[in-house]
Coordinates of C-alpha atoms and ligand atoms in Angstrom, one line a residue:
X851 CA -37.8 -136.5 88.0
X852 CA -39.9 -133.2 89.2
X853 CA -42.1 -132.3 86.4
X854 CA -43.6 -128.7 86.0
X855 CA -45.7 -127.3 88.8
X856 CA -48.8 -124.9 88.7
X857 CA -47.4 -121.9 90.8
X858 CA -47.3 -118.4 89.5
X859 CA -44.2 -116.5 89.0
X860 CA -44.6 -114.3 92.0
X861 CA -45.9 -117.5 94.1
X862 CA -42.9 -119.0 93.2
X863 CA -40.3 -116.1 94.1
X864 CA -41.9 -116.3 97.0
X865 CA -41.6 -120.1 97.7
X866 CA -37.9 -120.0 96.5
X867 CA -37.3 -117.3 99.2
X868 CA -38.0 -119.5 101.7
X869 CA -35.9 -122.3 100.5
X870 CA -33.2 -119.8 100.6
X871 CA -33.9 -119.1 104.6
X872 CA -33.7 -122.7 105.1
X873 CA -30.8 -123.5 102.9
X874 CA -29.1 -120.3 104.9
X875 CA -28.9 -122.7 108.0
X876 CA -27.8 -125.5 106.4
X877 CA -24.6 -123.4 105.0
X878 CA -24.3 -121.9 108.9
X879 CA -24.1 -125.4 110.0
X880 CA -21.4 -126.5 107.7
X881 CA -19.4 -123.3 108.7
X882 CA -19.6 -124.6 112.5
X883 CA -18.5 -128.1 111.2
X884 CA -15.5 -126.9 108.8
X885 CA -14.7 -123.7 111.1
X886 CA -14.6 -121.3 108.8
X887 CA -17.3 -119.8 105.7
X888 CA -17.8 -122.0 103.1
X889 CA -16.7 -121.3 99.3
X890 CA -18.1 -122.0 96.4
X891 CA -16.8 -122.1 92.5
X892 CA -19.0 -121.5 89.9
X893 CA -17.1 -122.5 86.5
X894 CA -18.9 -121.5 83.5
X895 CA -18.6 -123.6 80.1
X896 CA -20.4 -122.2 76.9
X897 CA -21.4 -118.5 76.0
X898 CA -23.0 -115.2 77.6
X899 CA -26.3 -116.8 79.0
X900 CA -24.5 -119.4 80.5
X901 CA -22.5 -116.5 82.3
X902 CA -25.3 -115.0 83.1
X903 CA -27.0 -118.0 84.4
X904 CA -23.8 -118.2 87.1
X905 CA -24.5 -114.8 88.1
X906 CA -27.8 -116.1 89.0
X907 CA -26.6 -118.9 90.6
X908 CA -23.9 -116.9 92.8
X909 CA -26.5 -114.7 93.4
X910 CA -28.4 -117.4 95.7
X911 CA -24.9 -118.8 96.8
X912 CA -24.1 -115.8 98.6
X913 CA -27.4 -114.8 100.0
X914 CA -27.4 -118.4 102.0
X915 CA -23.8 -117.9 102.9
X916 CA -20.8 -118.9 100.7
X917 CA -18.1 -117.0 99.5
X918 CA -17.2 -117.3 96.1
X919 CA -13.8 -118.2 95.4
X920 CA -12.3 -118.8 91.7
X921 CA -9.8 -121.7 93.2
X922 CA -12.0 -124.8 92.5
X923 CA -9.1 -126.8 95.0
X924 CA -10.3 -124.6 97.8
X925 CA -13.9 -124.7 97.3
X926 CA -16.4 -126.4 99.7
X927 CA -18.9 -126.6 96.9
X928 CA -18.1 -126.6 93.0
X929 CA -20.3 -126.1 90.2
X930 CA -20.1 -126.5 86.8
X931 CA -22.2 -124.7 84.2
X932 CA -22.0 -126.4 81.0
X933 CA -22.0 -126.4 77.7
X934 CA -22.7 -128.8 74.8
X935 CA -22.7 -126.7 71.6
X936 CA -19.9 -128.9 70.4
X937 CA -18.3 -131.9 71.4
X938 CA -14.7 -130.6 73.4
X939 CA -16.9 -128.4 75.6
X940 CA -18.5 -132.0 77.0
X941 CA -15.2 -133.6 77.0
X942 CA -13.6 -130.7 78.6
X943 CA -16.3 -131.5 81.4
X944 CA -15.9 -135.2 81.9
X945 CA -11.8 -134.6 82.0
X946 CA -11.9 -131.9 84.9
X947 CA -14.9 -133.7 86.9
X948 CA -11.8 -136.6 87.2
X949 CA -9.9 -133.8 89.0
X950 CA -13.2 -133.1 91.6
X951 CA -13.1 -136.8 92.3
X952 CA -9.6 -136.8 93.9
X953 CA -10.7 -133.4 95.5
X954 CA -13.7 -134.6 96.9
X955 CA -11.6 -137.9 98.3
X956 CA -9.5 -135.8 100.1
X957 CA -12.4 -133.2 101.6
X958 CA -15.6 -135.6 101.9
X959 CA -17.8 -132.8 102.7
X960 CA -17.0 -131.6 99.2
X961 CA -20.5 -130.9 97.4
X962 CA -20.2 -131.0 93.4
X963 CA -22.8 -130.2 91.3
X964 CA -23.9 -130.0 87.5
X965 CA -25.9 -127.7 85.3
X966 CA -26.4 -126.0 82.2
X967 CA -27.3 -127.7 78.6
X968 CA -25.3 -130.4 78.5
X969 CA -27.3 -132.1 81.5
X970 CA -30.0 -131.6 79.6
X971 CA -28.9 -134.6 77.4
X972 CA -30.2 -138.1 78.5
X973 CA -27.1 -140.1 77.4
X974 CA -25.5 -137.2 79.2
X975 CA -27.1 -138.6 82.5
X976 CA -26.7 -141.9 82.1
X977 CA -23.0 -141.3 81.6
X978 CA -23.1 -139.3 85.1
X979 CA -25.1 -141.6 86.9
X980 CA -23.0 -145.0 85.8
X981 CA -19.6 -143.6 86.0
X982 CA -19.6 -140.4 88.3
X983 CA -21.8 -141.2 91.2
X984 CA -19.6 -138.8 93.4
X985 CA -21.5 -135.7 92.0
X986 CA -24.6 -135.0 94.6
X987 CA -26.7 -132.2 92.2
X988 CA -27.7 -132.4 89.0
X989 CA -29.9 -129.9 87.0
X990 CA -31.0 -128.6 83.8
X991 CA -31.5 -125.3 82.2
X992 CA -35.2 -124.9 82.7
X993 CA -35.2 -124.9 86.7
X994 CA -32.7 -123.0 87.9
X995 CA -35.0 -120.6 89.3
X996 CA -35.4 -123.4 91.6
X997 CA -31.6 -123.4 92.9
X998 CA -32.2 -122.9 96.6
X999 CA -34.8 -126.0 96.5
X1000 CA -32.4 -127.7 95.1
X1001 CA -29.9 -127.0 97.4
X1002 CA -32.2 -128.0 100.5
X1003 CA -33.1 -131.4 98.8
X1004 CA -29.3 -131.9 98.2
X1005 CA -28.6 -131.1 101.9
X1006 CA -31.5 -133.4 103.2
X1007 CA -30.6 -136.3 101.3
X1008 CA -27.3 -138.5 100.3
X1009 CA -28.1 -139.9 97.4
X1010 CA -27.1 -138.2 94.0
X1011 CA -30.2 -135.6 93.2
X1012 CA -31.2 -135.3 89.8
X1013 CA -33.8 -132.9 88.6
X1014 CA -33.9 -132.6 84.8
X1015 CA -36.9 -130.7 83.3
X1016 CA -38.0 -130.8 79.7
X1017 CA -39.6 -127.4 78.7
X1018 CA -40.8 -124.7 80.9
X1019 CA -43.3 -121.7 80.6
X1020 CA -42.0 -119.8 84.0
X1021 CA -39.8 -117.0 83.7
X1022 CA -38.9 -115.9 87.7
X1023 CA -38.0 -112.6 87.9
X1024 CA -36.5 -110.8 90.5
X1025 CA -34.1 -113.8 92.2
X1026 CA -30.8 -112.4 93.7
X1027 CA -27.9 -111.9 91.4
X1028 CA -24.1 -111.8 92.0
X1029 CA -23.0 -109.9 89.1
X1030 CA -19.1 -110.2 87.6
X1031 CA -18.4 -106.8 87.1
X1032 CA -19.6 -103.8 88.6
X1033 CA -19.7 -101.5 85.4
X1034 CA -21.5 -103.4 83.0
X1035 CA -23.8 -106.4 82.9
X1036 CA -25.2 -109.0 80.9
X1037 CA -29.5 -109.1 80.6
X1038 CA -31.5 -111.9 79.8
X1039 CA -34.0 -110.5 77.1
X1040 CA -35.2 -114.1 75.9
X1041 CA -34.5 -117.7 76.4
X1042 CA -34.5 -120.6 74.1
X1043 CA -34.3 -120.5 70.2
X1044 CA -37.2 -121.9 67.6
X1045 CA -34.7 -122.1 64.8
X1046 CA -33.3 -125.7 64.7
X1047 CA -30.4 -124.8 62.5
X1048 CA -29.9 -128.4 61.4
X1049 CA -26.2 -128.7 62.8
X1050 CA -27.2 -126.6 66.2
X1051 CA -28.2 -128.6 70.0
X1052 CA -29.5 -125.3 71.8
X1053 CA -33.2 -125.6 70.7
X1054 CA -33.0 -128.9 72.1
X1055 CA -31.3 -127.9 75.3
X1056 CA -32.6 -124.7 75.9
X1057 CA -36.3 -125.2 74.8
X1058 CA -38.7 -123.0 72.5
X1059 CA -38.4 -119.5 72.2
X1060 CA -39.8 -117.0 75.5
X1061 CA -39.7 -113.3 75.6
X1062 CA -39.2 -111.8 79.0
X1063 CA -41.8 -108.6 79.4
X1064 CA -40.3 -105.2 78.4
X1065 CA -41.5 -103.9 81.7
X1066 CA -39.4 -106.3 83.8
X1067 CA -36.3 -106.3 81.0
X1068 CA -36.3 -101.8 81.6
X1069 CA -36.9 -102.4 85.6
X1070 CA -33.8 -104.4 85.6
X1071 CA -31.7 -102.5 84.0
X1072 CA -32.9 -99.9 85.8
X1073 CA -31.7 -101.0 88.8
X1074 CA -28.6 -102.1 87.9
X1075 CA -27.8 -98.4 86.1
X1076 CA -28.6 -97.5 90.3
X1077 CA -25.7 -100.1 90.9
X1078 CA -23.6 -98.2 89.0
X1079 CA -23.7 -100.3 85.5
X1080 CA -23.0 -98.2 83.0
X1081 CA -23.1 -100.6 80.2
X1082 CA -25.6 -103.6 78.8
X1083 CA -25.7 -106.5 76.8
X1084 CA -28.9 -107.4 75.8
X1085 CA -29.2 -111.5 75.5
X1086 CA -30.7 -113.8 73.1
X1087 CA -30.0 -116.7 70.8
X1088 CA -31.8 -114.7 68.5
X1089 CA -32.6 -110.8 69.7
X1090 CA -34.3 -109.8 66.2
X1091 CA -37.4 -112.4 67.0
X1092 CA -37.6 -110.7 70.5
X1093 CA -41.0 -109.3 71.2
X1094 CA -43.0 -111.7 68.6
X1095 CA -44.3 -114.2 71.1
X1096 CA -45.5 -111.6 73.8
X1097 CA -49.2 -110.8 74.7
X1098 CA -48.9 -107.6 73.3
X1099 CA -46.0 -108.2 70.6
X1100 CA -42.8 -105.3 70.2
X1101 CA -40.0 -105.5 68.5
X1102 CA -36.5 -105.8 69.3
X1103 CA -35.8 -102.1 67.8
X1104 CA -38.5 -100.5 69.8
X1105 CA -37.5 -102.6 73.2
X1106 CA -33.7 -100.5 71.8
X1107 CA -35.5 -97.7 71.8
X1108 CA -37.0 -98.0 75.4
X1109 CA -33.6 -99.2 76.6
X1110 CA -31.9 -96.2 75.0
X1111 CA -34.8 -93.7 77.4
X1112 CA -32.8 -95.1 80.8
X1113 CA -31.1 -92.1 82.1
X1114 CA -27.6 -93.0 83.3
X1115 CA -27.2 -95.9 80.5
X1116 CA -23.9 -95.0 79.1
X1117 CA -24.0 -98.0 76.8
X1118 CA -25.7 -101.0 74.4
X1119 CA -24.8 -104.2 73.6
X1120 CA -26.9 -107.0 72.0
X1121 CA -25.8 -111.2 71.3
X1122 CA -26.8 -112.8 68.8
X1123 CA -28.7 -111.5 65.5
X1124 CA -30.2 -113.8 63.1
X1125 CA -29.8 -112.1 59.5
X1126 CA -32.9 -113.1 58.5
X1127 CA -34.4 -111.7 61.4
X1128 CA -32.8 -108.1 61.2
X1129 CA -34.8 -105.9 60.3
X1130 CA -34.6 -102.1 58.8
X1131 CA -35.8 -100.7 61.6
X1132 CA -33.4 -102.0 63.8
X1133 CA -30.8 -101.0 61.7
X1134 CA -32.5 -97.4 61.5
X1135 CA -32.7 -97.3 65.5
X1136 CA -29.1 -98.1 65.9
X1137 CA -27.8 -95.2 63.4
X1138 CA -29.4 -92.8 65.3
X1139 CA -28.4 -94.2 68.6
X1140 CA -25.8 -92.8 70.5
X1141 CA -25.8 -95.7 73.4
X1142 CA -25.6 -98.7 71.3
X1143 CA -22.5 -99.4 69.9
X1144 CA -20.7 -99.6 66.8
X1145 CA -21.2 -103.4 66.6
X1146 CA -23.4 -106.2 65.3
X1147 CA -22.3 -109.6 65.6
X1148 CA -24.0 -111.2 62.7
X1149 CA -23.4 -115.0 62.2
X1150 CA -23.1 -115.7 58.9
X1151 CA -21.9 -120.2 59.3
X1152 CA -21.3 -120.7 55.8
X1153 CA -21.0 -118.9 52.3
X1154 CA -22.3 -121.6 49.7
X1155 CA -26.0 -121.6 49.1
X1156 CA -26.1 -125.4 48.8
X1157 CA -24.9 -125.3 52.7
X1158 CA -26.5 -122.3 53.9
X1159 CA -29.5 -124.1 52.9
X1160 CA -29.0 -127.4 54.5
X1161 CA -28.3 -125.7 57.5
X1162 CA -31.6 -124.5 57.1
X1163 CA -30.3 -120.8 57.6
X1164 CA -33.2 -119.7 55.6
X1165 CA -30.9 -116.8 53.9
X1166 CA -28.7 -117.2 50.8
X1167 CA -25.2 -115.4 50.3
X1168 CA -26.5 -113.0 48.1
X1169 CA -28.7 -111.9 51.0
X1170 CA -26.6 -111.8 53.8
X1171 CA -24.2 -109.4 51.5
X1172 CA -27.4 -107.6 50.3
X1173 CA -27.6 -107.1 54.2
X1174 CA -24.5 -106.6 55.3
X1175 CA -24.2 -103.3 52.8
X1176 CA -27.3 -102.1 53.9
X1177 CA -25.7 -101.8 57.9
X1178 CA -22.3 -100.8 56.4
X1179 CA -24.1 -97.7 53.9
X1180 CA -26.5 -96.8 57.2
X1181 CA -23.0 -97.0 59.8
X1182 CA -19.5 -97.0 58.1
X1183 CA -18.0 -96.8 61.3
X1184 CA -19.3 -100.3 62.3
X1185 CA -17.6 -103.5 63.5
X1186 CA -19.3 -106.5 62.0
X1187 CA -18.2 -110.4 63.7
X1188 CA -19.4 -113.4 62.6
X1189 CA -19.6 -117.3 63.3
X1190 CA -18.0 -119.3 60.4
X1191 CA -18.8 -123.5 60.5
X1192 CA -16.4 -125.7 58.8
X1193 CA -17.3 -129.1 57.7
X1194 CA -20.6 -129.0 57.6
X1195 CA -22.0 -132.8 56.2
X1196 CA -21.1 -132.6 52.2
X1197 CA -19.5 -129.2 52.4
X1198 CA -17.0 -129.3 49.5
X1199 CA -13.5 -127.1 49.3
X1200 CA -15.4 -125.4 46.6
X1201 CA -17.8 -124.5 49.3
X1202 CA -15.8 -123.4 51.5
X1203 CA -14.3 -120.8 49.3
X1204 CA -17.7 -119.2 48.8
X1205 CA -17.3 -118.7 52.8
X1206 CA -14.0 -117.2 52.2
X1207 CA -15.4 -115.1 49.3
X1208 CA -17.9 -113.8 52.0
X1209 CA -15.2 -112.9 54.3
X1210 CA -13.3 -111.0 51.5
X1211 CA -16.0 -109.1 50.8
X1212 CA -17.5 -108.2 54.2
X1213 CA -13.9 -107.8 55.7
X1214 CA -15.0 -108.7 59.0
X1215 CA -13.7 -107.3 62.7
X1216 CA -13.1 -110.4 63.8
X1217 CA -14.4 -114.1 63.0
X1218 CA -15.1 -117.0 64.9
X1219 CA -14.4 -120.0 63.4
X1220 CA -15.3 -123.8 64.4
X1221 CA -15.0 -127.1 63.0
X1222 CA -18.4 -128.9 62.6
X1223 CA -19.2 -130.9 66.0
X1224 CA -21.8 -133.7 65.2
X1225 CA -24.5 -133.2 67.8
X1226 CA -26.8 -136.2 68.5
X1227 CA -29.9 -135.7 67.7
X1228 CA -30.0 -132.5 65.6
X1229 CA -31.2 -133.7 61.9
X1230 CA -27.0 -132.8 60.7
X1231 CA -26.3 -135.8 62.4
X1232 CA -28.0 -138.1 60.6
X1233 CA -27.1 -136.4 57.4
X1234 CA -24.7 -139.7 55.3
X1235 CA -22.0 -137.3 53.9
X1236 CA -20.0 -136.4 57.2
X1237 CA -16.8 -134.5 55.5
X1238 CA -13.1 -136.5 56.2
X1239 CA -11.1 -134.6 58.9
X1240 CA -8.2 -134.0 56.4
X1241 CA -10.4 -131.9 54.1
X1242 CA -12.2 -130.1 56.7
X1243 CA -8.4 -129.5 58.2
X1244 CA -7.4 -128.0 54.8
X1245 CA -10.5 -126.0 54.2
X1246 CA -10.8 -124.4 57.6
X1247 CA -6.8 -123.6 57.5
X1248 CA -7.1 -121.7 54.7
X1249 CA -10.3 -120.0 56.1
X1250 CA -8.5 -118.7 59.2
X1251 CA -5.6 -117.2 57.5
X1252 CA -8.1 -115.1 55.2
X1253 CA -10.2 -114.0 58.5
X1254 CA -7.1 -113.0 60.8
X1255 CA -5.4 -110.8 57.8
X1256 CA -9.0 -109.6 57.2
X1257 CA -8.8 -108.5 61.1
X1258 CA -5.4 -107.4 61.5
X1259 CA -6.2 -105.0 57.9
X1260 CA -9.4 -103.6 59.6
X1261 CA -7.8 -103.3 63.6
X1262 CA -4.6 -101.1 61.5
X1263 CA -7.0 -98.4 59.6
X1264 CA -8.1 -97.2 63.4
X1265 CA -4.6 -96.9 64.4
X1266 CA -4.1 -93.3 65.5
X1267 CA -7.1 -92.1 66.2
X1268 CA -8.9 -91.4 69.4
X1269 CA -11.8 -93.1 70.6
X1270 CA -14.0 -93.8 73.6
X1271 CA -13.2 -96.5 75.9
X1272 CA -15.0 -98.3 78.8
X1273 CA -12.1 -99.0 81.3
X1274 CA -12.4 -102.5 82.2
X1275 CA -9.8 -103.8 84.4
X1276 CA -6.1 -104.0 85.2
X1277 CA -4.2 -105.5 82.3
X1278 CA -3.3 -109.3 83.1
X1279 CA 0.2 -109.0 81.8
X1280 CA 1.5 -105.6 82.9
X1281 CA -0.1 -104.2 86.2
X1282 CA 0.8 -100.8 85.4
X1283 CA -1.7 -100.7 82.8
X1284 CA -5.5 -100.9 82.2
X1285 CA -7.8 -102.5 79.6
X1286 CA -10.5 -100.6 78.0
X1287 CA -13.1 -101.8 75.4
X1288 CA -14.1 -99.8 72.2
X1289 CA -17.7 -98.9 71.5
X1290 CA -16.6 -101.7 68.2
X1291 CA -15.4 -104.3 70.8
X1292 CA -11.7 -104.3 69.9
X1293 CA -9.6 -103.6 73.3
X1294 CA -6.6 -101.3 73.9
X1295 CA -4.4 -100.9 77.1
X1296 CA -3.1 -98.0 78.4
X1297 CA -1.3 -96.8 81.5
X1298 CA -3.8 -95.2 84.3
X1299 CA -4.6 -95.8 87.7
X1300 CA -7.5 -98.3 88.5
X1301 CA -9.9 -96.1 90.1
X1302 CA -10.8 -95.3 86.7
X1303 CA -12.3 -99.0 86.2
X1304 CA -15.9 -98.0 85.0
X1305 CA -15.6 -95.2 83.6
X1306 CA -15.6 -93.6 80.0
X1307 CA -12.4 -92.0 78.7
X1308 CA -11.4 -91.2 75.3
X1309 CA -7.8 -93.0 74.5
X1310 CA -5.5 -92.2 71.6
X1311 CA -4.7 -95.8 69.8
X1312 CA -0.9 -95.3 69.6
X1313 CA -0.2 -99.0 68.3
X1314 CA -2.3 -101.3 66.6
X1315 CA -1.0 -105.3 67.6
X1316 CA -3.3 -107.1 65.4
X1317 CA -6.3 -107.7 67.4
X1318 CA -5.5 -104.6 70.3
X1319 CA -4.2 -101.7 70.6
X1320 CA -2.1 -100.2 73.0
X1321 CA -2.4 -96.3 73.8
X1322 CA -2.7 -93.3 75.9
X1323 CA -5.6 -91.5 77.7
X1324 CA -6.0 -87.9 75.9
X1325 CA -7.2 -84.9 78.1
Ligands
SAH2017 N1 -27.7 -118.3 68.4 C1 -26.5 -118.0 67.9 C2 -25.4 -119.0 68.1 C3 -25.3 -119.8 69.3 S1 -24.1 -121.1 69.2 C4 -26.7 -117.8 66.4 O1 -27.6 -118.3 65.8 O2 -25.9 -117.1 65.8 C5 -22.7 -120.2 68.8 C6 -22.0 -120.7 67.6 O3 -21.6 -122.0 67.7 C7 -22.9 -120.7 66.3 O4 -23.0 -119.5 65.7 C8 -22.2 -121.7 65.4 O5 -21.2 -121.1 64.6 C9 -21.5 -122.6 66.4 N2 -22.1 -123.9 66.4 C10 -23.3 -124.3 66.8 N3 -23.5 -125.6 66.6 C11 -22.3 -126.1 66.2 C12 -21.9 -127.4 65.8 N4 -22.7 -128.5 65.9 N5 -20.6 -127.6 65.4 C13 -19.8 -126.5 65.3 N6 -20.1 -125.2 65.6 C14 -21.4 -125.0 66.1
SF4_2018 FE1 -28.5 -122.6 67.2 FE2 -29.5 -121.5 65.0 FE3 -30.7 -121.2 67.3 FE4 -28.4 -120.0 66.9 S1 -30.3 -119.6 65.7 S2 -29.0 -121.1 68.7 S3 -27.3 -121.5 65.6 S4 -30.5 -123.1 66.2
F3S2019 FE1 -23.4 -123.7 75.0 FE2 -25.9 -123.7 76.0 FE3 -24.7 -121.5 75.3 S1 -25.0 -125.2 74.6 S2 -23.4 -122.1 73.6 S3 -24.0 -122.8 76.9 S4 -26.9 -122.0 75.1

């Protein structure tokens, strides 16, 4: 396996560029050979930076010649991103990479390949190497900047490639990116997380904690505002500890701030704050913000003290409601989301009604809930008193019912008015109608004509559905 190499950033933009030259003519040969261009699938597993990571990846794709394509059966080249936050997003993997084996049967010059966190997993490897030796690329999360090497080396050779590193320091700006939409865009801000929640995998997956230089975080967005991105969302496992690590330290509310400066920046989006990490300030810089929006998602996992502590949350219940009325006193128009864990090791019934005392009182927007995934390795996992399925069944049944009537209660008191929305695409059931987002992240549809895809309107919400709306463009 590669291990780290001493190149600067800038040396190393420079070395991947011409990687991507020579990768270029490998792709132009297979086009002679097949007869036509070569596409490529890039299916994402997991959450925004993994997205954001494809967009990276696409980005190189298409410089050296593929078209993407979202048909995986059509594809010269597959790729899957993944994701091993909990267990079915691994077994969702293995099952579909039985599919790319038939496929790959069928079209031998077929190239599969593997990323994201779950490679980043030894028993993860040593499953792929003993029972799926059809995949030809393997890597982790720390060296994708290195894709087009990778691609050469996989090109050059026969053999399955694996290249797995462990930590990393680099942070390579400037590599091509393919972005989803044209209107709005995810941006890195940091990587990694220091917080080793004791159920969570990413700090093992996705390394220590790195800041990315507010410089290069305003140039980007910069440019893609140029491009015609009118919103951001501004990525991190943990946004409030942005800033702390860097040579000369800032803080996520002033790196806001900065953002906020960007003429042409219509709006703000952040993923994911800590509530022990949010801080006054921030919450001082978004009420007097007219860019970011009306929403903080703010993960609260579990309501019982006992739990919260074991999860090593490092905030009680008591203080994440302290917190939560702070934001709601500061912006009463605010959408607050969460992420609720059920069956955490020794979480009790009892417990989990403290959880659903927290979403009573909070009334959240909307709540994502999940039943505890045992991740090996993290110190949960060793943890004796793993909870029986039927009680985790019972407790997280009764948790969802309280969260959607919390939702549907707090969707219905907007219903009527008229609000801004970014309009986002054409609606997937009815093509006579578009989809636009809310500044507070709900969606409504609406009949209008898709040339307005990217732009701002204010829409009357007619009808509230439970989690949408459905409306009509005013003025
Ligand atoms: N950094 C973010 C969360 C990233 S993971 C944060 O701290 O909020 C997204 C969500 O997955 C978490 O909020 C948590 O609710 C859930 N999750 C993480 N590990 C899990 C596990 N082992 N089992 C079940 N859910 C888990
Ligand atoms: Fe996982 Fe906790 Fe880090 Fe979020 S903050 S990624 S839940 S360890
Ligand atoms: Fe999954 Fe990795 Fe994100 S484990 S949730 S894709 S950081």
């Amino acid at each position: 396996m590669t291990q780290y190499r001493s190149t600067n950033d800038e040396q190393e933009l420079a070395l991947q560029k011409e990687y991507m030259k020579k990768a270029a003519s490998y792709v132009a040969d297979l086009e002679v050979e097949i007869g036509h261009k070569p596409l490529c699938c890039v299916t994402t597993f997991g959450c925004q930076m993994n997205a954001r990571d494809s967009e990276k990846l696409l980005g190189i794709l298409t410089q050296i010649g593929y078209e993407p394509t979202d048909h995986e059966e059509e594809a010269d080249f597959v790729i899957y991103n993944t994701c091993t936050v909990r267990d079915n997003a691994n077994q969702r993997v293995y099952g579909r990479l039985g599919f790319l084996n038939s496929l790959k049967r069928k079209k031998p010059h077929l190239k599969i390949a593997l990323c994201g966190c779950m490679m980043q997993e030894s028993s993860v490897i040593e499953k792929i190497k003993k029972s799926y030796r059809f995949v030809d690329l393997i890597f982790g999360t720390h060296n994708i900047f290195k894709f087009a090497e990778l691609l050469v080396t996989m090109f050059e050779n026969h053999e399955m490639i694996i290249d797995i590193w462990q930590e990393t320091e680099q942070i390579v700006e400037d590599l091509p990116v393919n972005r989803k939409y044209p209107y709005k865009s995810g941006i890195n801000i940091m990587f990694g997380c220091n917080n080793f929640c004791s159920y969570c995998i990413v700090p093992y997956v996705r390394g220590r904690e790195r800041s990315r230089e507010p410089k290069d975080i305003i140039k980007e967005i910069e440019r893609l505002v140029a491009d015609g991105v009118v919103e951001v969302m501004l990525l991190g496992q943990n946004v409030n500890s942005y800033g702390k690590n860097l040579a000369n330290p800032i803080t996520f509310a002033q790196l806001l701030k900065e953002v906020e400066q960007i003429e042409g920046l219509k709006r703000i989006r952040f993923m994911t704050s800590h509530p022990k990490d949010l801080s006054e300030e921030l919450i001082e810089v978004m009420k007097h913000s007219d860019k970011i929006c009306r929403h903080l998602h703010l993960p609260v996992q579990a309501g019982s003290d006992r739990i919260l502590q074991a999860m090593n949350r490092r905030y009680t219940k008591e203080q994440y409601l302290a917190l939560v009325d702070k934001i709601k006193t500061a912006m009463p128009d605010i959408a607050i989301t969460t992420d609720i864990i059920v069956g955490f090791p020794g979480e009790t019934l009892e417990d989990v009604e403290e959880t659903i005392d927290v979403v009573r009182k909070v009334q959240y927007d909307n709540a994502f809930t999940f039943i505890y995934s045992k991740r090996t390795g993290t110190p949960a996992a060793s943890m004796e008193n793993q909870v029986p399925e039927e009680v985790v069944k019972e407790g997280f049944d009764k948790l969802l019912k309280v969260v959607q009537d919390t939702a549907r209660d707090r969707a219905a008191r907007l219903q009527g008015q008229v609000m801004e929305a970014l309009v986002e695409e054409v609606n997937e059931q009815d093509e006579s109608l578009m989809t636009g987002r809310l500044s507070n992240n709900m969606l409504v549809h609406f009949p209008a004509d898709r040339s307005m895809i990217g732009q701002l309107i204010k829409v009357s919400l007619d009808t509230c559905h439970g989690f949408y709306y459905t409306g009509h463009v005013v003025g």
